[in-house]
Short mmCIF file of C-alpha atoms in Angstrom, two decimals:
data_model
loop_
_atom_site.label_atom_id
_atom_site.label_comp_id
_atom_site.label_asym_id
_atom_site.label_seq_id
_atom_site.Cartn_x
_atom_site.Cartn_y
_atom_site.Cartn_z
CA MET G 984 0.10 22.31 -34.77
CA ASP G 985 -0.17 22.82 -38.53
CA PHE G 986 -2.95 25.16 -39.60
CA ALA G 987 -2.13 25.08 -43.30
CA LEU G 988 -4.31 23.24 -45.78
CA SER G 989 -2.61 20.45 -47.69
CA GLU G 990 -2.15 20.78 -51.43
CA GLU G 991 -5.00 18.31 -51.92
CA GLN G 992 -7.30 20.26 -49.61
CA SER G 993 -6.55 23.51 -51.42
CA ALA G 994 -7.37 21.76 -54.71
CA ILE G 995 -10.67 20.49 -53.25
CA PHE G 996 -11.63 24.02 -52.19
CA ASP G 997 -10.63 25.51 -55.54
CA MET G 998 -12.59 22.86 -57.46
CA ALA G 999 -15.77 23.43 -55.47
CA HIS G 1000 -15.38 27.22 -55.62
CA ALA G 1001 -14.88 27.22 -59.39
CA PHE G 1002 -17.89 24.97 -59.93
CA GLY G 1003 -20.05 27.18 -57.72
CA GLN G 1004 -19.02 30.42 -59.41
CA ASP G 1005 -19.54 28.97 -62.90
CA ASN G 1006 -22.68 26.89 -62.41
CA ILE G 1007 -24.55 28.18 -59.35
CA ALA G 1008 -23.79 31.86 -58.68
CA PRO G 1009 -25.09 33.18 -62.05
CA HIS G 1010 -28.46 31.47 -61.43
CA ALA G 1011 -28.89 31.81 -57.65
CA GLN G 1012 -31.31 34.72 -57.72
CA LYS G 1013 -33.37 33.17 -60.54
CA TRP G 1014 -33.65 29.88 -58.66
CA GLU G 1015 -34.69 31.77 -55.56
CA ARG G 1016 -37.49 33.52 -57.45
CA GLU G 1017 -38.63 30.21 -58.96
CA GLY G 1018 -38.48 28.42 -55.61
CA THR G 1019 -36.59 25.41 -56.91
CA ILE G 1020 -33.17 24.08 -57.87
CA PRO G 1021 -33.05 22.43 -61.31
CA LYS G 1022 -32.65 18.67 -60.92
CA GLU G 1023 -30.05 18.73 -63.72
CA LEU G 1024 -27.58 20.46 -61.38
CA TRP G 1025 -27.14 17.48 -59.08
CA PRO G 1026 -25.59 15.00 -61.54
CA GLN G 1027 -23.10 17.71 -62.51
CA ILE G 1028 -22.16 18.10 -58.84
CA ALA G 1029 -21.99 14.31 -58.48
CA GLU G 1030 -19.49 14.10 -61.33
CA LEU G 1031 -17.07 15.93 -59.02
CA GLY G 1032 -17.57 13.24 -56.37
CA LEU G 1033 -19.78 15.46 -54.23
CA GLY G 1034 -22.80 13.11 -54.13
CA GLY G 1035 -21.04 11.01 -51.47
CA ILE G 1036 -18.40 13.26 -49.98
CA TYR G 1037 -17.73 11.13 -46.91
CA VAL G 1038 -19.30 7.89 -48.09
CA SER G 1039 -16.53 5.28 -47.93
CA GLU G 1040 -14.49 4.50 -51.00
CA ASP G 1041 -15.47 0.83 -50.59
CA SER G 1042 -19.08 1.90 -51.23
CA GLY G 1043 -18.10 4.05 -54.22
CA GLY G 1044 -17.97 7.36 -52.37
CA SER G 1045 -15.22 9.96 -52.19
CA GLY G 1046 -14.14 8.95 -48.68
CA LEU G 1047 -13.16 12.50 -47.73
CA THR G 1048 -12.80 13.78 -44.18
CA ARG G 1049 -15.16 16.07 -42.31
CA LEU G 1050 -12.55 18.80 -42.60
CA ASP G 1051 -12.51 18.29 -46.36
CA SER G 1052 -16.30 18.58 -46.43
CA THR G 1053 -16.26 21.93 -44.60
CA LEU G 1054 -13.96 23.25 -47.35
CA ILE G 1055 -16.42 22.08 -50.01
CA PHE G 1056 -19.44 23.68 -48.33
CA GLU G 1057 -17.57 26.90 -47.58
CA ALA G 1058 -16.61 27.15 -51.26
CA LEU G 1059 -20.05 26.28 -52.65
CA SER G 1060 -21.88 28.63 -50.28
CA MET G 1061 -19.87 31.53 -51.71
CA ALA G 1062 -22.12 30.96 -54.73
CA CYS G 1063 -25.35 30.19 -52.84
CA PRO G 1064 -25.73 28.93 -49.25
CA SER G 1065 -29.20 27.56 -50.00
CA VAL G 1066 -27.93 25.22 -52.73
CA ALA G 1067 -24.86 24.24 -50.69
CA ALA G 1068 -26.95 23.44 -47.63
CA PHE G 1069 -29.27 21.21 -49.65
CA LEU G 1070 -26.26 19.22 -50.84
CA SER G 1071 -25.19 18.85 -47.20
CA ILE G 1072 -28.53 17.24 -46.35
CA HIS G 1073 -28.21 14.73 -49.20
CA ASN G 1074 -24.70 13.84 -48.04
CA MET G 1075 -25.82 13.40 -44.43
CA CYS G 1076 -28.42 10.87 -45.60
CA ALA G 1077 -25.98 9.03 -47.87
CA LYS G 1078 -23.50 8.72 -45.01
CA MET G 1079 -26.18 7.30 -42.69
CA ILE G 1080 -27.02 4.61 -45.24
CA ASP G 1081 -23.36 3.81 -45.84
CA THR G 1082 -22.62 3.56 -42.11
CA PHE G 1083 -25.74 1.84 -40.80
CA GLY G 1084 -27.55 0.29 -43.78
CA SER G 1085 -27.43 -3.41 -44.63
CA ASP G 1086 -25.26 -4.61 -47.50
CA GLU G 1087 -28.47 -5.13 -49.50
CA MET G 1088 -29.63 -1.57 -48.83
CA LYS G 1089 -26.25 -0.08 -49.68
CA ALA G 1090 -26.12 -1.99 -52.96
CA ARG G 1091 -29.67 -0.91 -53.79
CA VAL G 1092 -29.55 2.75 -52.75
CA LEU G 1093 -26.02 4.11 -52.86
CA PRO G 1094 -25.13 3.82 -56.58
CA LYS G 1095 -27.90 6.21 -57.64
CA ALA G 1096 -27.45 8.38 -54.54
CA LEU G 1097 -23.78 8.86 -55.40
CA THR G 1098 -24.60 9.92 -58.96
CA MET G 1099 -27.46 12.01 -57.48
CA GLU G 1100 -29.94 10.39 -59.79
CA THR G 1101 -31.54 9.78 -56.38
CA VAL G 1102 -31.65 12.95 -54.27
CA LEU G 1103 -32.13 12.26 -50.56
CA SER G 1104 -33.93 14.21 -47.82
CA TYR G 1105 -33.66 13.89 -44.02
CA CYS G 1106 -36.90 13.65 -42.02
CA LEU G 1107 -36.60 14.12 -38.26
CA THR G 1108 -38.53 17.26 -37.24
CA GLU G 1109 -42.31 17.11 -36.72
CA PRO G 1110 -44.95 19.79 -36.12
CA GLY G 1111 -44.82 19.03 -32.39
CA SER G 1112 -41.19 17.96 -31.93
CA GLY G 1113 -38.32 20.18 -32.98
CA SER G 1114 -35.61 20.63 -30.36
CA ASP G 1115 -37.18 17.76 -28.38
CA ALA G 1116 -36.62 15.37 -31.27
CA SER G 1117 -36.96 12.22 -29.17
CA ALA G 1118 -40.64 13.08 -28.66
CA LEU G 1119 -41.45 12.37 -32.31
CA LYS G 1120 -44.83 10.69 -32.98
CA THR G 1121 -44.57 9.32 -36.53
CA ARG G 1122 -45.11 5.58 -36.03
CA ALA G 1123 -44.01 2.55 -37.99
CA GLU G 1124 -46.04 -0.54 -37.10
CA ARG G 1125 -44.37 -3.87 -37.86
CA ASN G 1126 -46.34 -6.42 -39.91
CA ASN G 1127 -45.62 -9.53 -41.98
CA GLU G 1128 -44.61 -7.51 -45.07
CA GLY G 1129 -42.60 -4.81 -43.33
CA TYR G 1130 -43.83 -1.57 -41.76
CA THR G 1131 -46.87 0.72 -42.04
CA LEU G 1132 -46.06 4.39 -41.42
CA ASN G 1133 -48.42 7.06 -40.10
CA GLY G 1134 -47.52 10.62 -39.13
CA THR G 1135 -46.19 13.94 -40.41
CA LYS G 1136 -42.74 15.48 -40.73
CA ALA G 1137 -42.33 19.27 -40.87
CA PHE G 1138 -39.85 21.73 -42.42
CA ILE G 1139 -38.42 19.07 -44.72
CA SER G 1140 -35.96 20.43 -47.27
CA GLY G 1141 -36.81 18.63 -50.50
CA GLY G 1142 -40.31 17.60 -49.40
CA GLY G 1143 -42.10 16.66 -52.62
CA TYR G 1144 -38.89 17.29 -54.59
CA SER G 1145 -36.47 14.60 -53.48
CA ASP G 1146 -36.43 11.02 -54.74
CA ALA G 1147 -36.23 9.31 -51.35
CA TYR G 1148 -36.49 10.13 -47.65
CA VAL G 1149 -34.48 8.94 -44.65
CA VAL G 1150 -37.12 9.02 -41.93
CA MET G 1151 -36.92 8.73 -38.14
CA VAL G 1152 -39.99 6.85 -36.86
CA ARG G 1153 -41.26 5.34 -33.62
CA THR G 1154 -41.23 1.55 -33.60
CA GLY G 1155 -41.28 1.07 -29.83
CA GLU G 1156 -41.65 2.80 -26.49
CA ASP G 1157 -41.66 6.53 -25.82
CA GLY G 1158 -38.30 8.26 -25.75
CA SER G 1159 -35.15 7.90 -27.81
CA LYS G 1160 -34.83 4.10 -27.46
CA GLY G 1161 -38.10 3.53 -29.31
CA ILE G 1162 -36.96 5.31 -32.50
CA SER G 1163 -35.81 3.62 -35.71
CA THR G 1164 -34.74 4.87 -39.14
CA VAL G 1165 -36.38 3.83 -42.40
CA TYR G 1166 -35.91 4.56 -46.09
CA VAL G 1167 -38.97 5.64 -48.09
CA GLU G 1168 -38.91 6.12 -51.86
CA ASP G 1169 -40.91 8.81 -53.62
CA GLY G 1170 -44.04 7.33 -55.16
CA THR G 1171 -44.64 4.87 -52.31
CA PRO G 1172 -48.43 4.59 -51.77
CA GLY G 1173 -49.46 6.56 -48.68
CA LEU G 1174 -46.60 9.08 -49.02
CA SER G 1175 -47.79 12.63 -49.72
CA PHE G 1176 -46.67 16.21 -49.19
CA GLY G 1177 -48.02 19.49 -47.89
CA GLY G 1178 -47.91 22.73 -49.82
CA LEU G 1179 -44.60 24.49 -50.32
CA GLU G 1180 -43.65 26.68 -47.35
CA ASP G 1181 -43.21 30.41 -48.00
CA LYS G 1182 -39.91 31.07 -46.25
CA MET G 1183 -37.78 34.06 -45.29
CA GLY G 1184 -34.63 32.53 -46.79
CA TRP G 1185 -33.42 29.33 -48.45
CA ARG G 1186 -36.15 30.11 -50.97
CA SER G 1187 -34.60 28.06 -53.77
CA GLN G 1188 -34.99 24.93 -51.63
CA PRO G 1189 -38.50 23.45 -51.88
CA THR G 1190 -39.64 22.89 -48.28
CA ALA G 1191 -42.82 21.04 -47.31
CA GLN G 1192 -44.39 18.68 -44.82
CA VAL G 1193 -43.90 14.98 -45.56
CA GLN G 1194 -46.98 12.96 -44.68
CA PHE G 1195 -47.49 9.22 -44.16
CA ASP G 1196 -50.99 7.74 -44.30
CA ASN G 1197 -50.83 3.96 -44.02
CA CYS G 1198 -47.61 4.14 -46.03
CA LYS G 1199 -46.30 0.61 -46.47
CA ILE G 1200 -42.60 -0.18 -46.84
CA SER G 1201 -40.59 -3.39 -46.94
CA ALA G 1202 -38.72 -4.79 -43.94
CA ASP G 1203 -35.60 -4.28 -46.08
CA ASP G 1204 -36.18 -0.52 -45.83
CA LEU G 1205 -35.21 -0.48 -42.16
CA VAL G 1206 -31.85 1.29 -41.80
CA GLY G 1207 -29.69 -0.67 -39.37
CA GLU G 1208 -31.40 -1.99 -36.25
CA GLU G 1209 -34.72 -1.19 -34.63
CA GLY G 1210 -34.37 1.16 -31.68
CA LYS G 1211 -31.09 2.65 -32.87
CA GLY G 1212 -32.58 5.36 -35.10
CA PHE G 1213 -32.17 8.22 -32.67
CA ALA G 1214 -28.46 7.46 -32.27
CA TYR G 1215 -28.14 7.30 -36.07
CA ALA G 1216 -29.87 10.67 -36.43
CA MET G 1217 -27.67 12.30 -33.79
CA ALA G 1218 -24.50 10.84 -35.33
CA GLY G 1219 -25.42 12.52 -38.59
CA LEU G 1220 -26.02 15.85 -36.91
CA ASP G 1221 -22.44 16.43 -35.72
CA GLY G 1222 -21.25 16.54 -39.32
CA GLY G 1223 -24.36 18.42 -40.41
CA ARG G 1224 -23.61 21.12 -37.86
CA LEU G 1225 -20.12 21.54 -39.26
CA ASN G 1226 -21.45 21.75 -42.82
CA ILE G 1227 -24.10 24.35 -42.01
CA SER G 1228 -21.43 26.36 -40.17
CA ALA G 1229 -19.26 26.15 -43.28
CA CYS G 1230 -22.19 27.46 -45.33
CA SER G 1231 -22.40 30.49 -43.01
CA LEU G 1232 -18.64 30.97 -43.26
CA GLY G 1233 -18.56 30.91 -47.06
CA ALA G 1234 -21.51 33.25 -47.43
CA ALA G 1235 -19.99 35.69 -44.94
CA GLN G 1236 -16.68 35.59 -46.79
CA GLN G 1237 -18.45 36.31 -50.07
CA ALA G 1238 -20.37 39.19 -48.50
CA LEU G 1239 -17.15 40.67 -47.13
CA ASN G 1240 -15.43 40.36 -50.51
CA MET G 1241 -18.36 42.09 -52.21
CA THR G 1242 -18.38 44.82 -49.56
CA ILE G 1243 -14.67 45.60 -49.89
CA GLN G 1244 -15.12 45.90 -53.65
CA TYR G 1245 -18.19 48.11 -53.25
CA MET G 1246 -16.48 50.39 -50.73
CA SER G 1247 -13.52 50.93 -53.07
CA GLU G 1248 -15.92 52.23 -55.75
CA ARG G 1249 -18.54 54.10 -53.70
CA LYS G 1250 -17.58 57.72 -53.00
CA ALA G 1251 -18.83 60.08 -50.32
CA PHE G 1252 -17.51 63.50 -49.33
CA GLY G 1253 -15.03 63.37 -52.21
CA LYS G 1254 -13.30 60.05 -51.56
CA PRO G 1255 -13.98 56.28 -51.62
CA ILE G 1256 -15.72 55.20 -48.44
CA ASP G 1257 -13.01 52.59 -47.76
CA GLN G 1258 -10.80 55.57 -46.81
CA PHE G 1259 -12.89 56.47 -43.76
CA GLN G 1260 -11.25 55.11 -40.63
CA ALA G 1261 -14.52 54.33 -38.84
CA LEU G 1262 -15.55 52.09 -41.75
CA GLN G 1263 -12.07 50.54 -41.95
CA PHE G 1264 -12.49 49.53 -38.30
CA ARG G 1265 -15.75 47.77 -39.22
CA LEU G 1266 -13.97 45.84 -41.96
CA ALA G 1267 -11.23 44.87 -39.51
CA GLU G 1268 -13.76 43.61 -36.95
CA MET G 1269 -15.48 41.47 -39.58
CA GLU G 1270 -12.18 40.01 -40.80
CA ILE G 1271 -11.11 39.16 -37.24
CA GLU G 1272 -14.42 37.45 -36.50
CA LEU G 1273 -14.39 35.60 -39.82
CA GLN G 1274 -10.89 34.23 -39.29
CA ALA G 1275 -11.70 33.21 -35.71
CA ALA G 1276 -14.79 31.38 -36.96
CA ARG G 1277 -12.80 29.62 -39.69
CA THR G 1278 -10.15 28.42 -37.25
CA PHE G 1279 -12.74 27.23 -34.73
CA LEU G 1280 -14.71 25.36 -37.41
CA ARG G 1281 -11.65 23.57 -38.74
CA GLN G 1282 -10.57 22.58 -35.23
CA ALA G 1283 -14.02 21.07 -34.58
CA ALA G 1284 -13.93 19.21 -37.90
CA TRP G 1285 -10.47 17.88 -37.07
CA LYS G 1286 -11.74 16.61 -33.72
CA LEU G 1287 -14.65 14.82 -35.39
CA ASP G 1288 -12.27 13.21 -37.87
CA GLN G 1289 -9.99 12.09 -35.01
CA GLY G 1290 -12.90 10.65 -33.00
CA ALA G 1291 -11.98 12.92 -30.08
CA PRO G 1292 -14.16 12.39 -26.97
CA ASP G 1293 -15.12 16.07 -26.95
CA ALA G 1294 -15.92 16.21 -30.68
CA THR G 1295 -19.68 16.63 -30.14
CA LYS G 1296 -19.09 19.54 -27.78
CA PHE G 1297 -16.75 21.21 -30.25
CA CYS G 1298 -19.20 20.69 -33.13
CA ALA G 1299 -21.91 22.33 -31.02
CA MET G 1300 -19.65 25.23 -30.02
CA ALA G 1301 -18.54 25.77 -33.61
CA LYS G 1302 -22.12 25.66 -34.89
CA LYS G 1303 -23.23 28.29 -32.38
CA PHE G 1304 -20.21 30.55 -32.86
CA VAL G 1305 -19.83 30.35 -36.64
CA THR G 1306 -23.51 30.68 -37.58
CA GLU G 1307 -23.94 33.70 -35.32
CA ALA G 1308 -20.73 35.25 -36.64
CA GLY G 1309 -21.89 34.67 -40.22
CA SER G 1310 -25.24 36.36 -39.60
CA LYS G 1311 -23.57 39.30 -37.87
CA ILE G 1312 -21.06 39.78 -40.69
CA VAL G 1313 -23.55 39.67 -43.57
CA ASN G 1314 -25.79 42.09 -41.69
CA GLN G 1315 -22.86 44.49 -41.27
CA CYS G 1316 -22.07 44.09 -44.96
CA LEU G 1317 -25.61 45.10 -45.81
CA GLN G 1318 -25.21 48.18 -43.60
CA LEU G 1319 -21.99 49.17 -45.36
CA HIS G 1320 -23.77 48.94 -48.72
CA GLY G 1321 -26.27 51.50 -47.45
CA GLY G 1322 -29.55 51.59 -49.35
CA TYR G 1323 -28.08 49.46 -52.13
CA GLY G 1324 -27.62 46.60 -49.70
CA TYR G 1325 -31.38 46.48 -49.26
CA LEU G 1326 -31.90 45.90 -52.99
CA ALA G 1327 -32.07 42.35 -54.34
CA ASP G 1328 -29.79 43.21 -57.29
CA TYR G 1329 -26.73 43.46 -55.05
CA GLY G 1330 -27.18 39.99 -53.54
CA ILE G 1331 -26.43 41.00 -49.96
CA GLU G 1332 -29.98 40.95 -48.62
CA LYS G 1333 -30.37 37.36 -49.90
CA LEU G 1334 -27.39 36.30 -47.80
CA VAL G 1335 -28.86 37.98 -44.72
CA ARG G 1336 -32.10 36.03 -45.22
CA ASP G 1337 -30.44 32.73 -46.10
CA LEU G 1338 -28.09 32.69 -43.12
CA ARG G 1339 -30.71 33.47 -40.49
CA VAL G 1340 -32.06 29.91 -40.51
CA HIS G 1341 -28.60 28.47 -39.83
CA GLU G 1342 -29.04 29.51 -36.18
CA ILE G 1343 -32.19 27.35 -36.00
CA LEU G 1344 -31.66 24.14 -37.96
CA GLU G 1345 -29.37 21.17 -37.24
CA GLY G 1346 -30.26 21.92 -33.61
CA THR G 1347 -31.05 25.47 -32.51
CA ASN G 1348 -28.22 27.52 -31.06
CA GLU G 1349 -30.02 27.31 -27.71
CA ILE G 1350 -29.64 23.52 -27.89
CA MET G 1351 -25.96 24.00 -28.82
CA ARG G 1352 -25.50 25.94 -25.59
CA LEU G 1353 -27.26 23.15 -23.69
CA ILE G 1354 -24.96 20.49 -25.19
CA VAL G 1355 -21.88 22.53 -24.30
CA ALA G 1356 -23.05 23.28 -20.75
CA ARG G 1357 -23.95 19.66 -20.01
CA GLN G 1358 -20.61 18.35 -21.24
CA LEU G 1359 -18.73 21.12 -19.46
CA LEU G 1360 -20.41 20.26 -16.16
CA ALA G 1361 -19.89 16.52 -16.70
CA GLU G 1362 -16.16 17.11 -17.20
CA HIS G 1363 -15.89 18.78 -13.81
CA LYS G 1364 -17.72 16.16 -11.73
#
């Protein structure tokens, strides 16, 4: 088994890392204070081919693997996990349209999505359905012109900011088989947004409710087939879980790098604090956990690329393990910075806040345990 990255994969990581350090990292704290990411950033990212990372080359995308994408999000999150995670959401939506959309929809939507002139948001969660996503209530009633949407989506990254929304709606019976996916452009009559949420982390990402009040869309805005929307949404989540894990991994790596540098400069009792064995042991523990998380994540990504039958289980395991490891590591890094770690100027406390939500979104880590347990038990029947 070869654990080494190919020359091309190393170049992909280096490209994304350099872009992040030059164009995102210097502004991350400012964007957090302002509560938004400048729209001008996205076309710059798209010029690198990152507006459609795993959209097929036939559709104009980069056609990269899921393993490649984890390298990109690990590298970008070393600059800012909030910005990197938002790009992951856009890519998840673009992939759904490429995989399940009609030829007409792909021709209409993908060109501007790939250049990120159109920024996409993913709308699944509702005020009353989070982990139990198949209980969603937002309804799309079929009529002669298309569909009329009514309902509310909650915790939507890019709500009121993005240019279009990939929305899971109920077109039929209760349960997962009555769910479809539709595409709704910003500015559509009946589409509105709640106020911006005041969040613990990911503060540079505008987050708001997305509301539909007799919102009318064309029949051509149905993604794929009626009744298949829940399967489409779940298919997107395997890759999303890998990406969000990669965002935790990159942020934790950055925090560890910053901590090693800080400890070499900070003196106590007449010597740099990196010379104290007890603190060296803490560094060793973090490095071990970080490398274990990286290996586990890349194995899960490889399985998803190979279409392995246990890929979903491995994506769930990786998401649970890596996001919890990332949170633990950045919290330890804050501790090793002492009082300075608690100050915004050092950038560590932002990483602690940003990474906490990774254990909740793309399926809570409790749901990841449930997925793993169910598949484990099914394998032994």
